[in-house]
Amino acid sequence: LVPSPFDTPTGSSHRSKRPRRGLERELRYQYSAKIKRAPWREALRLLDELRAADVEPNQVNYNGAIHRCAVEGAWEPALGVLEAMGRREVEPNAITYNSLIHACTKGGQWRRALELSSEMRRRGLAPSAITYSSVISACAKGGQWELALELLREMQQQRGLAPNAITCNAAIEACTNGGEWQRALSLFDKMVARGPAPDAITHNCAI
């Protein structure tokens, strides 16, 4: 068992102590720094350790753990952290969902990535270019070129978001993977004419 940092040694009750709230805030900050550097399993263990110390992890702690899961493509544990947030009544934000979508994208779970983007909107959280790039990339990996192009149009026409090179590369990859070479080349030509400027990844996707 992890001893609670709020335990008071015998005979020290008369001494001035740091208020509990201030110590909780300090511990969350310390654990946040540890979680950001940890492999995903260790990040989840640190969340448990923080709870065992009688401190409830906050949104930043949970987001850090989900991010570590996303980096390693551990999409199921990432979704487990989201469920834990719900049980603990910690509200997810756009950063939470972008990391979850990234985790599902790396894990080849395009349907779940799409579901999360819809859930994000239902919560009143606006998807960003980062969100769309991740979901389009998930569609590319899942061979869903039509859906990828639909999302590209949606972000521009309905959300007023300008696609960046990552977004366009994902859409081109989706078309290439789906055997839609003409559509891939059309997107490449639009990048050359209007931007964003193609990069080395664009050329690899379009070849």
PDB file of N, CA and C in Angstrom, residues 8 11-17:
ATOM      1  N   THR A   8      -0.591  12.077   9.355  1.00  0.00           N
ATOM      2  CA  THR A   8       0.135  12.958  10.269  1.00  0.00           C
ATOM      3  C   THR A   8       0.899  12.127  11.287  1.00  0.00           C
ATOM      4  N   GLY A  11       2.241  12.930  17.408  1.00  0.00           N
ATOM      5  CA  GLY A  11       2.846  14.026  18.134  1.00  0.00           C
ATOM      6  C   GLY A  11       3.081  15.274  17.320  1.00  0.00           C
ATOM      7  N   SER A  12       2.704  15.253  16.015  1.00  0.00           N
ATOM      8  CA  SER A  12       2.969  16.428  15.177  1.00  0.00           C
ATOM      9  C   SER A  12       1.708  17.204  14.854  1.00  0.00           C
ATOM     10  N   SER A  13       0.601  16.849  15.505  1.00  0.00           N
ATOM     11  CA  SER A  13      -0.669  17.503  15.190  1.00  0.00           C
ATOM     12  C   SER A  13      -0.646  18.981  15.514  1.00  0.00           C
ATOM     13  N   HIS A  14       0.262  19.368  16.449  1.00  0.00           N
ATOM     14  CA  HIS A  14       0.312  20.778  16.828  1.00  0.00           C
ATOM     15  C   HIS A  14       1.095  21.624  15.827  1.00  0.00           C
ATOM     16  N   ARG A  15       1.836  20.939  14.927  1.00  0.00           N
ATOM     17  CA  ARG A  15       2.654  21.680  13.971  1.00  0.00           C
ATOM     18  C   ARG A  15       1.801  22.210  12.822  1.00  0.00           C
ATOM     19  N   SER A  16       2.266  23.309  12.276  1.00  0.00           N
ATOM     20  CA  SER A  16       1.555  23.855  11.108  1.00  0.00           C
ATOM     21  C   SER A  16       1.784  22.929   9.921  1.00  0.00           C
ATOM     22  N   LYS A  17       0.714  22.653   9.184  1.00  0.00           N
ATOM     23  CA  LYS A  17       0.782  21.745   8.037  1.00  0.00           C
ATOM     24  C   LYS A  17       0.290  22.462   6.787  1.00  0.00           C
TER      25      LYS A  17
END
